[in-house]
Amino acid sequence: MRESKLPLSLPDDMAVLAPGHVWLAGAGPGDPGLLTLYARAGLAQADVIVHDALVDKRVLALAGPQAVLEFAGKRGGKPSATQADISKRLIELAQSAARVLRLKGGDPCVFGRGGEEAMALAAAGVPFRIIPGVTAGLAALAAASIPATLREVNRAVIFAAGHFAKAAGGEDDDFDWAPLARTGAPIVLYMVMHNLERIAAALMRAGCAPHTPAAIIAAATTSAERILVSTLQDVAREARAQAFEPPAIVVVGDIVSVRDRLIGTAASPADRERQ
């Protein structure tokens, strides 16, 4: 039986996860210390926790002893539940009067399809609450000592998905990267590793200089964290050579160069584990 590890005290005015309700919560990037108080409360109160593949096992270990864990993960190229099936299951659980925590890696509504699940719950008349989480893009940059914004470098940052949706004919959709490249803002790419070479080439065709700094942060905020700093023209080749695998975030832009000014005193993954 699991022992609940809820913080010793929580604000008295926090909402409670009620029977028949669903919380769509972000589990953050991995490190359980980055959970929100609402996510911690949901873990302690839920009867059923429907979780994704990218939810860290240390986060799931915080579930209350009454909680049933249901896996509903989707990983690219592997058999998995459909989005429709997952939404249907959430509705079924709520209608059975269970207290349901839908737990997603990062933030549920940043490339997490939490919005689709919220729409399905709303259509079914199921009460729900969206609990934001620390999105992987911001967490990965912070873990690598790369600020998302710096006044002297950039006034905007772009989040983009690096996977390609299927068009009606079954072919990959072509995304126009030119408008993003023209902004000069850092581009933070999610779900990109399988298409990194293609996207890097597209960004260079769109006007990004080949020597533009680029970085990959894999398994951010965990003991398996790995960081590669490169350039746009070389990052895909170097990632292959060093066997970088998902989950990983890629950032392209001059902001990556700021890392060199910060890494001397930044905590390593091992340091964060000990703290």
XYZ file of N, CA and C in Angstrom:
825
model
N 0.851 -1.196 0.000
C 0.000 0.000 0.000
C 0.883 1.241 0.000
N 0.511 2.226 -0.813
C 1.292 3.455 -0.874
C 0.964 4.360 0.302
N 1.938 5.070 0.731
C 1.751 6.081 1.770
C 1.672 7.447 1.130
N 0.574 8.165 1.390
C 0.443 9.497 0.816
C 1.520 10.412 1.378
N 2.121 11.200 0.507
C 3.186 12.109 0.913
C 2.784 13.547 0.632
N 1.536 13.871 0.927
C 1.049 15.233 0.751
C 1.829 16.168 1.669
N 2.118 17.388 1.214
C 2.790 18.342 2.103
C 2.040 18.482 3.419
N 2.756 18.859 4.463
C 2.179 18.891 5.794
C 1.011 19.852 5.892
N 1.025 20.929 5.147
C -0.074 21.882 5.222
C -0.348 22.461 3.847
N -1.615 22.727 3.602
C -2.060 23.341 2.361
C -2.973 24.505 2.709
N -3.081 25.491 1.835
C -3.987 26.608 2.115
C -5.413 26.122 2.372
N -6.060 26.710 3.349
C -7.406 26.276 3.724
C -8.430 26.513 2.624
N -8.181 27.482 1.753
C -9.181 27.830 0.750
C -8.973 27.100 -0.579
N -8.117 26.092 -0.607
C -7.929 25.335 -1.843
C -9.166 24.511 -2.166
N -9.486 24.406 -3.443
C -10.608 23.580 -3.876
C -10.318 22.112 -3.587
N -11.381 21.349 -3.416
C -11.282 19.915 -3.132
C -11.755 19.144 -4.355
N -11.080 18.052 -4.672
C -11.498 17.179 -5.767
C -12.721 16.386 -5.311
N -13.874 16.707 -5.866
C -15.134 16.134 -5.410
C -15.505 14.894 -6.220
N -16.330 14.005 -5.660
C -16.812 12.853 -6.427
C -17.523 13.301 -7.701
N -17.253 12.598 -8.798
C -17.863 12.944 -10.069
C -17.182 14.066 -10.815
N -16.086 14.565 -10.269
C -15.339 15.647 -10.899
C -14.020 15.117 -11.457
N -13.503 15.819 -12.463
C -12.218 15.481 -13.071
C -11.294 16.685 -12.985
N -10.089 16.454 -12.508
C -9.048 17.464 -12.590
C -8.089 17.069 -13.699
N -7.910 17.953 -14.673
C -6.931 17.770 -15.744
C -5.670 18.501 -15.309
N -4.694 17.748 -14.822
C -3.558 18.368 -14.146
C -2.248 18.102 -14.863
N -1.360 19.083 -14.772
C -0.011 18.919 -15.283
C 0.897 18.371 -14.204
N 1.687 17.355 -14.562
C 2.615 16.744 -13.617
C 4.002 17.358 -13.688
N 4.177 18.366 -14.541
C 5.491 18.952 -14.694
C 6.419 18.054 -15.495
N 7.697 18.416 -15.561
C 8.623 17.729 -16.457
C 9.231 16.448 -15.912
N 9.070 16.172 -14.625
C 9.666 14.968 -14.058
C 9.963 15.110 -12.580
N 10.747 16.092 -12.218
C 11.094 16.319 -10.824
C 9.826 16.595 -10.019
N 9.499 15.751 -9.022
C 8.260 15.974 -8.268
C 8.257 17.278 -7.488
N 9.424 17.858 -7.266
C 9.471 19.143 -6.595
C 8.857 20.267 -7.401
N 8.629 20.027 -8.695
C 8.031 21.041 -9.562
C 6.523 20.887 -9.702
N 5.922 19.971 -8.960
C 4.464 19.857 -8.950
C 3.839 21.082 -8.293
N 2.657 21.458 -8.760
C 1.899 22.494 -8.073
C 1.228 21.902 -6.840
N 0.822 22.773 -5.927
C 0.098 22.297 -4.746
C -1.207 21.618 -5.138
N -1.877 22.134 -6.177
C -3.129 21.507 -6.602
C -2.885 20.111 -7.163
N -1.793 19.929 -7.898
C -1.486 18.589 -8.393
C -1.199 17.642 -7.234
N -0.467 18.121 -6.227
C -0.201 17.289 -5.048
C -1.496 16.938 -4.329
N -2.382 17.919 -4.198
C -3.659 17.657 -3.542
C -4.477 16.641 -4.327
N -4.487 16.771 -5.656
C -5.209 15.816 -6.483
C -4.666 14.413 -6.350
N -3.350 14.271 -6.293
C -2.741 12.954 -6.111
C -3.192 12.319 -4.802
N -3.301 13.118 -3.764
C -3.695 12.595 -2.459
C -5.174 12.244 -2.386
N -6.025 12.970 -3.130
C -7.471 12.819 -2.981
C -8.112 11.881 -3.997
N -7.492 11.689 -5.144
C -8.151 10.996 -6.255
C -8.422 9.531 -5.942
N -9.565 9.058 -6.432
C -9.871 7.623 -6.402
C -9.209 6.909 -7.576
N -9.151 7.597 -8.711
C -8.530 7.041 -9.916
C -7.617 8.103 -10.519
N -6.410 7.693 -10.865
C -5.454 8.580 -11.525
C -5.165 8.010 -12.905
N -5.597 8.718 -13.922
C -5.371 8.309 -15.314
C -4.155 9.091 -15.797
N -3.056 8.385 -16.040
C -1.796 9.090 -16.271
C -1.160 8.730 -17.601
N -0.336 9.644 -18.075
C 0.378 9.481 -19.334
C 1.721 8.798 -19.127
N 2.355 8.440 -20.253
C 3.643 7.751 -20.210
C 4.748 8.628 -19.635
N 4.645 9.934 -19.814
C 5.722 10.826 -19.406
C 5.599 11.313 -17.965
N 4.635 10.800 -17.217
C 4.535 11.163 -15.804
C 5.569 10.354 -15.029
N 6.453 11.038 -14.338
C 7.553 10.395 -13.628
C 7.031 9.464 -12.531
N 7.700 8.338 -12.353
C 7.274 7.363 -11.346
C 7.340 7.948 -9.939
N 8.225 8.919 -9.728
C 8.301 9.559 -8.411
C 7.065 10.403 -8.137
N 6.465 10.929 -9.179
C 5.212 11.666 -9.027
C 4.087 10.701 -8.680
N 4.005 9.591 -9.392
C 2.950 8.611 -9.126
C 3.077 8.020 -7.724
N 4.288 7.977 -7.195
C 4.489 7.450 -5.844
C 3.841 8.325 -4.783
N 3.449 9.539 -5.150
C 2.788 10.446 -4.213
C 1.284 10.222 -4.140
N 0.760 9.276 -4.921
C -0.681 9.009 -4.913
C -1.124 8.495 -3.550
N -2.364 8.833 -3.193
C -2.918 8.344 -1.948
C -3.110 6.835 -1.970
N -3.190 6.195 -0.808
C -3.308 4.735 -0.749
C -4.589 4.203 -1.370
N -5.611 5.043 -1.494
C -6.882 4.609 -2.078
C -6.887 4.674 -3.601
N -5.887 5.299 -4.183
C -5.929 5.601 -5.614
C -5.615 4.379 -6.472
N -6.391 4.227 -7.537
C -6.116 3.235 -8.579
C -5.429 3.958 -9.726
N -4.304 3.431 -10.170
C -3.561 4.043 -11.272
C -3.950 3.383 -12.584
N -4.350 4.191 -13.554
C -4.685 3.690 -14.887
C -3.755 4.342 -15.904
N -3.047 3.518 -16.650
C -2.124 4.023 -17.658
C -2.882 4.348 -18.935
N -2.661 5.544 -19.465
C -3.300 5.955 -20.719
C -2.288 6.691 -21.586
N -1.070 6.191 -21.587
C 0.005 6.881 -22.283
C -0.022 6.677 -23.777
N 0.477 7.671 -24.481
C 0.642 7.593 -25.937
C 2.073 7.985 -26.249
N 2.803 7.081 -26.890
C 4.160 7.373 -27.341
C 4.230 7.130 -28.828
N 4.900 8.020 -29.556
C 4.944 7.958 -31.008
C 5.394 6.611 -31.535
N 4.613 6.039 -32.466
C 4.983 4.804 -33.121
C 4.670 3.545 -32.346
N 4.057 3.671 -31.157
C 3.760 2.499 -30.344
C 2.250 2.375 -30.155
N 1.748 1.116 -30.018
C 0.311 0.936 -29.787
C -0.118 1.660 -28.515
N -1.254 2.312 -28.576
C -1.716 3.066 -27.419
C -3.197 3.349 -27.564
N -3.790 3.786 -26.452
C -5.200 4.148 -26.469
C -5.411 5.368 -27.353
N -6.550 5.414 -28.011
C -6.863 6.585 -28.824
C -7.316 7.723 -27.916
N -7.239 8.935 -28.433
C -7.694 10.080 -27.657
C -9.174 9.960 -27.329
N -9.956 9.455 -28.268
C -11.389 9.275 -28.021
C -11.629 8.282 -26.893
N -10.837 7.207 -26.856
C -10.981 6.209 -25.792
C -10.650 6.807 -24.430
N -9.610 7.621 -24.383
C -9.217 8.231 -23.113
C -10.299 9.180 -22.613
N -10.817 10.007 -23.496
C -11.885 10.931 -23.100
C -13.115 10.166 -22.628
N -13.452 9.092 -23.335
C -14.603 8.273 -22.945
C -14.404 7.683 -21.560
N -13.190 7.226 -21.272
C -12.907 6.633 -19.964
C -13.031 7.669 -18.853
N -12.550 8.870 -19.081
C -12.682 9.920 -18.074
C -14.143 10.198 -17.758
N -14.961 10.229 -18.789
C -16.394 10.475 -18.603
C -17.025 9.336 -17.815
N -16.684 8.094 -18.170
C -17.229 6.930 -17.461
C -16.865 6.968 -15.980
N -15.622 7.269 -15.685
C -15.186 7.303 -14.293
C -15.912 8.391 -13.515
N -16.034 9.563 -14.109
C -16.723 10.656 -13.427
C -18.189 10.320 -13.193
N -18.818 9.699 -14.179
C -20.232 9.348 -14.039
C -20.461 8.236 -13.026
N -19.395 7.531 -12.648
C -19.500 6.518 -11.588
C -19.235 7.121 -10.214
N -19.117 8.438 -10.154
C -18.915 9.206 -8.918
C -17.492 9.098 -8.378
N -16.557 8.670 -9.201
C -15.162 8.644 -8.772
C -14.576 10.052 -8.774
N -13.606 10.253 -7.929
C -12.803 11.476 -7.962
C -11.629 11.188 -8.895
N -11.572 11.897 -10.011
C -10.661 11.521 -11.093
C -9.578 12.581 -11.286
N -8.342 12.121 -11.273
C -7.214 12.984 -11.617
C -6.648 12.507 -12.950
N -6.735 13.346 -13.956
C -6.109 13.065 -15.250
C -4.763 13.765 -15.238
N -3.700 12.984 -15.191
C -2.369 13.529 -14.962
C -1.526 13.415 -16.228
N -1.045 14.557 -16.692
C -0.267 14.624 -17.927
C 1.103 15.226 -17.650
N 2.107 14.754 -18.386
C 3.421 15.349 -18.260
C 3.406 16.807 -18.681
N 4.226 17.621 -18.024
C 4.283 19.042 -18.358
C 3.011 19.765 -17.993
N 2.492 20.540 -18.931
C 1.221 21.246 -18.769
C 0.178 20.553 -19.636
N -1.030 20.328 -19.122
C -2.008 19.549 -19.889
C -2.444 20.196 -21.191
N -2.309 21.512 -21.287
C -2.822 22.204 -22.470
C -1.728 22.802 -23.347
N -0.483 22.415 -23.127
C 0.609 22.803 -24.021
C 1.061 21.541 -24.749
N 0.522 21.330 -25.932
C 0.778 20.139 -26.739
C 0.475 18.853 -25.969
N -0.471 18.932 -25.034
C -0.820 17.770 -24.231
C -2.209 17.233 -24.495
N -2.952 17.860 -25.383
C -4.314 17.470 -25.751
C -5.300 17.570 -24.589
N -4.897 18.311 -23.573
C -5.816 18.540 -22.467
C -7.038 19.329 -22.887
N -6.876 20.225 -23.845
C -8.022 20.984 -24.337
C -9.068 20.095 -24.962
N -8.640 19.065 -25.688
C -9.593 18.137 -26.294
C -10.354 17.360 -25.228
N -9.645 16.958 -24.178
C -10.311 16.232 -23.102
C -11.274 17.146 -22.352
N -10.890 18.392 -22.153
C -11.792 19.343 -21.508
C -13.057 19.541 -22.337
N -12.910 19.617 -23.649
C -14.078 19.780 -24.512
C -14.992 18.564 -24.438
N -14.414 17.368 -24.373
C -15.227 16.155 -24.261
C -15.969 16.118 -22.933
N -15.291 16.502 -21.860
C -15.943 16.531 -20.550
C -17.062 17.563 -20.523
N -16.811 18.726 -21.099
C -17.837 19.767 -21.138
C -19.054 19.303 -21.922
N -18.825 18.633 -23.054
C -19.940 18.153 -23.872
C -20.765 17.111 -23.140
N -20.114 16.350 -22.250
C -20.817 15.313 -21.493
C -21.399 15.840 -20.188
N -21.179 17.107 -19.901
C -21.704 17.686 -18.669
C -20.945 17.279 -17.423
N -19.690 16.885 -17.572
C -18.876 16.453 -16.431
C -18.120 17.657 -15.860
N -18.257 17.930 -14.571
C -17.512 19.049 -13.979
C -16.005 18.774 -14.009
N -15.228 19.765 -14.379
C -13.781 19.570 -14.452
C -13.064 20.860 -14.095
N -11.792 20.703 -13.825
C -10.925 21.845 -13.529
C -9.589 21.595 -14.214
N -9.022 22.610 -14.851
C -7.704 22.496 -15.466
C -6.658 23.016 -14.482
N -5.711 22.151 -14.142
C -4.635 22.496 -13.220
C -3.350 22.653 -14.036
N -2.860 23.860 -14.226
C -1.657 24.026 -15.054
C -0.441 23.374 -14.412
N 0.520 23.031 -15.252
C 1.779 22.473 -14.770
C 2.948 23.187 -15.412
N 4.140 22.908 -14.924
C 5.345 23.481 -15.521
C 5.592 22.769 -16.843
N 5.459 23.488 -17.939
C 5.600 22.858 -19.243
C 7.049 22.459 -19.507
N 7.216 21.377 -20.257
C 8.547 20.815 -20.478
C 9.496 21.800 -21.140
N 8.973 22.645 -22.032
C 9.837 23.592 -22.717
C 10.522 24.551 -21.765
N 9.770 25.130 -20.853
C 10.362 26.058 -19.891
C 11.254 25.326 -18.897
N 10.817 24.149 -18.456
C 11.611 23.391 -17.493
C 12.940 22.955 -18.085
N 12.917 22.525 -19.346
C 14.148 22.074 -19.992
C 15.141 23.218 -20.131
N 14.653 24.382 -20.543
C 15.547 25.531 -20.660
C 16.149 25.888 -19.308
N 15.326 25.905 -18.279
C 15.831 26.237 -16.947
C 16.863 25.209 -16.485
N 16.590 23.937 -16.742
C 17.521 22.887 -16.333
C 18.870 23.027 -17.020
N 18.848 23.549 -18.250
C 20.081 23.722 -19.020
C 20.710 25.097 -18.824
N 20.192 25.869 -17.883
C 20.690 27.233 -17.639
C 20.553 28.115 -18.873
N 19.426 27.951 -19.568
C 19.099 28.799 -20.713
C 17.814 29.552 -20.370
N 17.868 30.842 -20.109
C 16.632 31.570 -19.803
C 15.737 31.648 -21.031
N 14.445 31.560 -20.818
C 13.524 31.654 -21.954
C 13.565 33.038 -22.586
N 13.718 34.052 -21.774
C 13.849 35.422 -22.280
C 14.941 36.137 -21.507
N 15.608 37.030 -22.180
C 16.604 37.907 -21.569
C 16.486 39.244 -22.274
N 16.370 40.289 -21.505
C 16.031 41.593 -22.070
C 16.948 41.999 -23.220
N 18.223 41.683 -23.103
C 19.185 42.100 -24.131
C 19.181 41.190 -25.356
N 18.452 40.073 -25.285
C 18.511 39.083 -26.363
C 17.194 38.947 -27.110
N 16.085 38.773 -26.386
C 14.817 38.503 -27.080
C 13.633 39.065 -26.312
N 12.589 39.394 -27.060
C 11.359 39.921 -26.476
C 10.194 38.961 -26.673
N 10.462 37.800 -27.213
C 9.421 36.796 -27.428
C 10.071 35.427 -27.434
N 9.269 34.411 -27.219
C 9.720 33.027 -27.331
C 8.589 32.232 -27.966
N 8.932 31.295 -28.832
C 7.933 30.536 -29.589
C 7.968 29.078 -29.154
N 6.802 28.515 -28.857
C 6.665 27.080 -28.635
C 6.053 26.475 -29.892
N 6.626 25.400 -30.391
C 6.104 24.750 -31.595
C 6.238 23.242 -31.461
N 5.293 22.528 -32.060
C 5.342 21.064 -32.080
C 6.173 20.610 -33.267
N 7.056 19.653 -33.033
C 7.935 19.189 -34.084
C 7.478 17.940 -34.791
N 6.327 17.399 -34.390
C 5.795 16.251 -35.121
C 4.875 16.763 -36.214
N 4.607 15.922 -37.183
C 3.806 16.332 -38.327
C 2.466 15.619 -38.293
N 1.380 16.387 -38.348
C 0.048 15.795 -38.435
C -0.147 15.190 -39.817
N -1.059 14.226 -39.885
C -1.343 13.591 -41.160
C -2.423 14.359 -41.912
N -2.159 14.631 -43.173
C -3.154 15.272 -44.023
C -4.167 14.233 -44.469
N -5.207 14.689 -45.169
C -6.291 13.792 -45.576
C -5.787 12.625 -46.413
N -4.770 12.836 -47.227
C -4.252 11.774 -48.082
C -3.269 10.857 -47.396
N -3.017 11.075 -46.102
C -2.098 10.221 -45.375
C -0.662 10.712 -45.361
N -0.382 11.813 -46.085
C 0.967 12.355 -46.111
C 1.152 13.351 -44.960
N 2.403 13.559 -44.585
C 2.687 14.549 -43.558
C 2.327 15.944 -44.050
N 1.668 16.702 -43.176
C 1.390 18.097 -43.501
C 2.704 18.880 -43.567
N 2.769 19.829 -44.476
C 3.914 20.728 -44.541
C 3.592 21.974 -43.729
N 4.420 22.244 -42.740
C 4.245 23.426 -41.906
C 5.163 24.520 -42.433
N 4.654 25.722 -42.497
C 5.434 26.854 -42.991
C 6.235 27.449 -41.832
N 7.530 27.166 -41.821
C 8.384 27.643 -40.744
C 8.868 29.077 -40.962
N 8.655 29.616 -42.145
C 9.198 30.940 -42.460
C 8.715 32.037 -41.514
N 7.405 32.116 -41.199
C 6.975 33.182 -40.287
C 7.646 33.092 -38.921
N 7.891 31.876 -38.437
C 8.558 31.721 -37.150
C 10.013 32.147 -37.248
N 10.675 31.730 -38.324
C 12.087 32.074 -38.490
C 12.285 33.582 -38.594
N 11.356 34.261 -39.243
C 11.507 35.712 -39.459
C 11.425 36.516 -38.167
N 10.790 35.974 -37.140
C 10.669 36.727 -35.891
C 12.013 36.912 -35.202
N 12.942 36.005 -35.435
C 14.212 36.048 -34.720
C 14.110 35.589 -33.283
N 12.920 35.201 -32.846
C 12.719 34.745 -31.471
C 13.192 33.303 -31.317
N 13.609 32.910 -30.112
C 13.953 31.514 -29.887
C 12.748 30.614 -30.177
N 13.015 29.481 -30.788
C 11.971 28.512 -31.093
C 12.207 27.283 -30.230
N 11.242 26.959 -29.399
C 11.323 25.802 -28.511
C 10.457 24.703 -29.109
N 11.079 23.595 -29.443
C 10.407 22.526 -30.180
C 10.122 21.334 -29.282
N 8.875 20.921 -29.280
C 8.427 19.724 -28.576
C 8.283 18.577 -29.588
N 8.441 17.343 -29.122
C 8.160 16.147 -29.939
C 8.843 16.230 -31.299
N 10.118 16.524 -31.281
C 10.810 16.891 -32.514
C 11.887 15.903 -32.947
N 12.297 14.996 -32.087
C 13.517 14.247 -32.363
C 13.463 13.442 -33.658
N 12.313 12.881 -33.972
C 12.219 12.063 -35.186
C 12.235 12.912 -36.463
N 11.989 14.193 -36.331
C 11.938 15.082 -37.498
C 12.959 16.211 -37.419
N 13.940 16.063 -36.541
C 14.840 17.185 -36.270
C 15.620 17.611 -37.512
N 16.147 16.666 -38.256
C 16.927 17.029 -39.443
C 16.067 17.783 -40.451
N 14.852 17.303 -40.640
C 13.932 17.932 -41.592
C 13.568 19.350 -41.155
N 13.312 19.523 -39.871
C 12.909 20.842 -39.384
C 14.089 21.807 -39.378
N 15.264 21.333 -39.013
C 16.441 22.201 -39.053
C 16.682 22.709 -40.472
N 16.540 21.816 -41.447
C 16.713 22.233 -42.846
C 15.653 23.246 -43.252
N 14.414 23.028 -42.797
C 13.328 23.955 -43.128
C 13.578 25.331 -42.522
N 14.081 25.369 -41.289
C 14.371 26.654 -40.653
C 15.491 27.389 -41.380
N 16.484 26.654 -41.835
C 17.565 27.313 -42.587
C 17.065 27.826 -43.932
N 16.212 27.061 -44.577
C 15.626 27.555 -45.832
C 14.781 28.795 -45.591
N 14.179 28.859 -44.393
C 13.304 29.988 -44.064
C 14.078 31.220 -43.628
N 15.392 31.107 -43.499
C 16.177 32.290 -43.186
C 17.029 32.225 -41.941
N 16.897 31.175 -41.130
C 17.760 31.046 -39.955
C 19.185 30.728 -40.400
N 20.155 31.403 -39.831
C 21.548 31.165 -40.196
C 21.987 29.778 -39.744
N 22.788 29.082 -40.539
C 23.253 27.740 -40.144
C 23.978 27.717 -38.806
N 24.665 28.813 -38.454
C 25.420 28.846 -37.201
C 24.563 29.281 -36.010
N 23.261 29.422 -36.195
C 22.381 29.782 -35.076
C 22.547 28.765 -33.949
N 22.751 29.203 -32.713
C 22.906 28.253 -31.612
C 21.654 27.389 -31.442
N 21.880 26.141 -31.078
C 20.781 25.207 -30.834
C 21.183 24.277 -29.699
N 20.196 23.809 -28.960
C 20.477 22.889 -27.857
C 19.378 21.845 -27.764
N 19.755 20.678 -27.302
C 18.809 19.607 -26.996
C 18.903 19.320 -25.507
N 17.758 19.243 -24.858
C 17.704 18.855 -23.447
C 16.809 17.631 -23.356
N 17.393 16.490 -23.057
C 16.646 15.238 -22.956
C 16.418 14.890 -21.492
N 15.223 14.333 -21.204
C 14.877 13.895 -19.843
C 15.141 14.991 -18.816
N 14.697 16.190 -19.121
C 14.981 17.346 -18.267
C 14.475 17.141 -16.851
N 15.230 17.614 -15.901
C 14.957 17.617 -14.457
C 14.982 16.232 -13.836
N 15.480 15.235 -14.544
C 15.622 13.892 -13.985
C 17.102 13.527 -13.914
N 17.405 12.404 -13.257
C 18.797 11.960 -13.161
C 19.350 11.525 -14.509
N 18.455 11.284 -15.495
C 18.883 10.884 -16.840
C 19.064 12.076 -17.775
N 18.967 13.272 -17.240
C 19.061 14.478 -18.072
C 20.371 14.520 -18.863
N 20.249 14.871 -20.149
C 21.410 15.053 -21.020
C 21.225 16.343 -21.802
N 22.327 17.034 -22.060
C 22.276 18.316 -22.764
C 23.311 18.313 -23.880
N 22.885 18.740 -25.039
C 23.775 18.905 -26.187
C 23.647 20.334 -26.684
N 24.753 21.042 -26.779
C 24.769 22.393 -27.333
C 25.487 22.341 -28.674
N 24.854 22.894 -29.694
C 25.375 22.770 -31.047
C 24.946 23.992 -31.853
N 24.849 23.809 -33.158
C 24.320 24.829 -34.061
C 23.199 24.214 -34.881
N 22.422 25.063 -35.505
C 21.280 24.579 -36.271
C 21.714 23.616 -37.373
N 22.832 23.891 -38.022
C 23.247 23.032 -39.128
C 23.812 21.686 -38.653
N 24.251 21.612 -37.409
C 24.914 20.399 -36.919
C 24.111 19.620 -35.892
N 23.049 20.196 -35.363
C 22.408 19.601 -34.191
C 21.823 18.226 -34.476
N 21.217 18.020 -35.635
C 20.625 16.713 -35.930
C 21.703 15.643 -36.058
N 22.780 15.964 -36.751
C 23.872 15.002 -36.916
C 24.500 14.653 -35.567
N 24.744 15.649 -34.738
C 25.364 15.395 -33.444
C 24.418 14.638 -32.511
N 23.126 14.896 -32.633
C 22.156 14.157 -31.823
C 22.178 12.671 -32.176
N 22.256 12.376 -33.465
C 22.356 10.968 -33.883
C 23.648 10.337 -33.374
N 24.735 11.048 -33.503
C 26.030 10.510 -33.092
C 26.079 10.219 -31.597
N 25.348 11.017 -30.817
C 25.359 10.843 -29.367
C 24.118 10.120 -28.853
N 23.333 9.571 -29.784
C 22.170 8.734 -29.439
C 21.187 9.450 -28.520
N 20.866 10.700 -28.843
C 19.823 11.401 -28.100
C 18.460 10.855 -28.516
N 17.612 10.591 -27.528
C 16.298 10.013 -27.767
C 15.230 10.845 -27.065
N 13.958 10.732 -27.500
C 12.864 11.365 -26.764
C 12.745 10.725 -25.373
N 12.159 11.444 -24.411
C 11.606 12.793 -24.541
C 12.711 13.849 -24.495
N 12.590 14.801 -25.367
C 13.606 15.851 -25.440
C 12.990 17.129 -25.982
N 13.544 18.228 -25.558
C 13.184 19.557 -26.041
C 14.367 20.104 -26.832
N 14.081 20.751 -27.945
C 15.117 21.411 -28.738
C 14.820 22.908 -28.756
N 15.836 23.711 -28.513
C 15.677 25.165 -28.592
C 16.674 25.704 -29.605
N 16.186 26.587 -30.455
C 16.995 27.198 -31.508
C 16.942 28.709 -31.330
N 18.087 29.346 -31.202
C 18.106 30.798 -31.080
C 19.305 31.298 -30.301
N 19.542 32.595 -30.396
C 20.703 33.195 -29.740
C 20.662 33.055 -28.224
N 19.477 32.859 -27.659
C 19.365 32.725 -26.207
C 20.184 31.550 -25.694
N 20.422 30.538 -26.541
C 21.208 29.369 -26.123
C 22.608 29.788 -25.680
N 23.160 30.819 -26.305
C 24.521 31.259 -25.989
C 24.648 31.804 -24.573
N 23.534 32.220 -23.978
C 23.578 32.748 -22.613
C 24.008 31.665 -21.631
N 23.767 30.413 -21.975
C 24.135 29.291 -21.098
C 25.601 29.368 -20.674
N 26.483 29.763 -21.578
C 27.912 29.804 -21.259
C 28.218 30.760 -20.114
N 27.378 31.749 -19.922
C 27.596 32.726 -18.854
C 27.017 32.275 -17.523
N 26.274 31.173 -17.525
C 25.554 30.756 -16.325
C 25.974 29.404 -15.771
N 26.521 28.527 -16.604
C 26.676 27.128 -16.173
C 27.724 26.933 -15.092
N 28.575 27.902 -14.850
C 29.618 27.708 -13.853
C 29.094 27.436 -12.462
N 27.948 28.031 -12.108
C 27.413 27.864 -10.757
C 26.041 27.215 -10.736
N 25.536 26.764 -11.889
C 24.214 26.136 -11.929
C 24.293 24.711 -11.404
N 23.221 24.264 -10.738
C 23.185 22.913 -10.178
C 23.026 21.881 -11.283
N 23.752 20.778 -11.163
C 23.623 19.661 -12.095
C 22.428 18.810 -11.706
N 21.977 17.866 -12.571
C 20.887 16.963 -12.190
C 21.175 16.221 -10.894
N 22.425 15.754 -10.727
C 22.775 15.037 -9.500
C 22.662 15.945 -8.283
N 23.084 17.205 -8.443
C 22.944 18.158 -7.345
C 21.483 18.347 -6.972
N 20.606 18.450 -7.999
C 19.185 18.652 -7.726
C 18.601 17.446 -7.010
N 19.073 16.237 -7.335
C 18.585 15.040 -6.656
C 18.947 15.080 -5.175
N 20.123 15.629 -4.840
C 20.573 15.639 -3.445
C 19.930 16.747 -2.639
N 19.509 17.803 -3.315
C 18.988 18.969 -2.588
C 17.607 18.701 -2.009
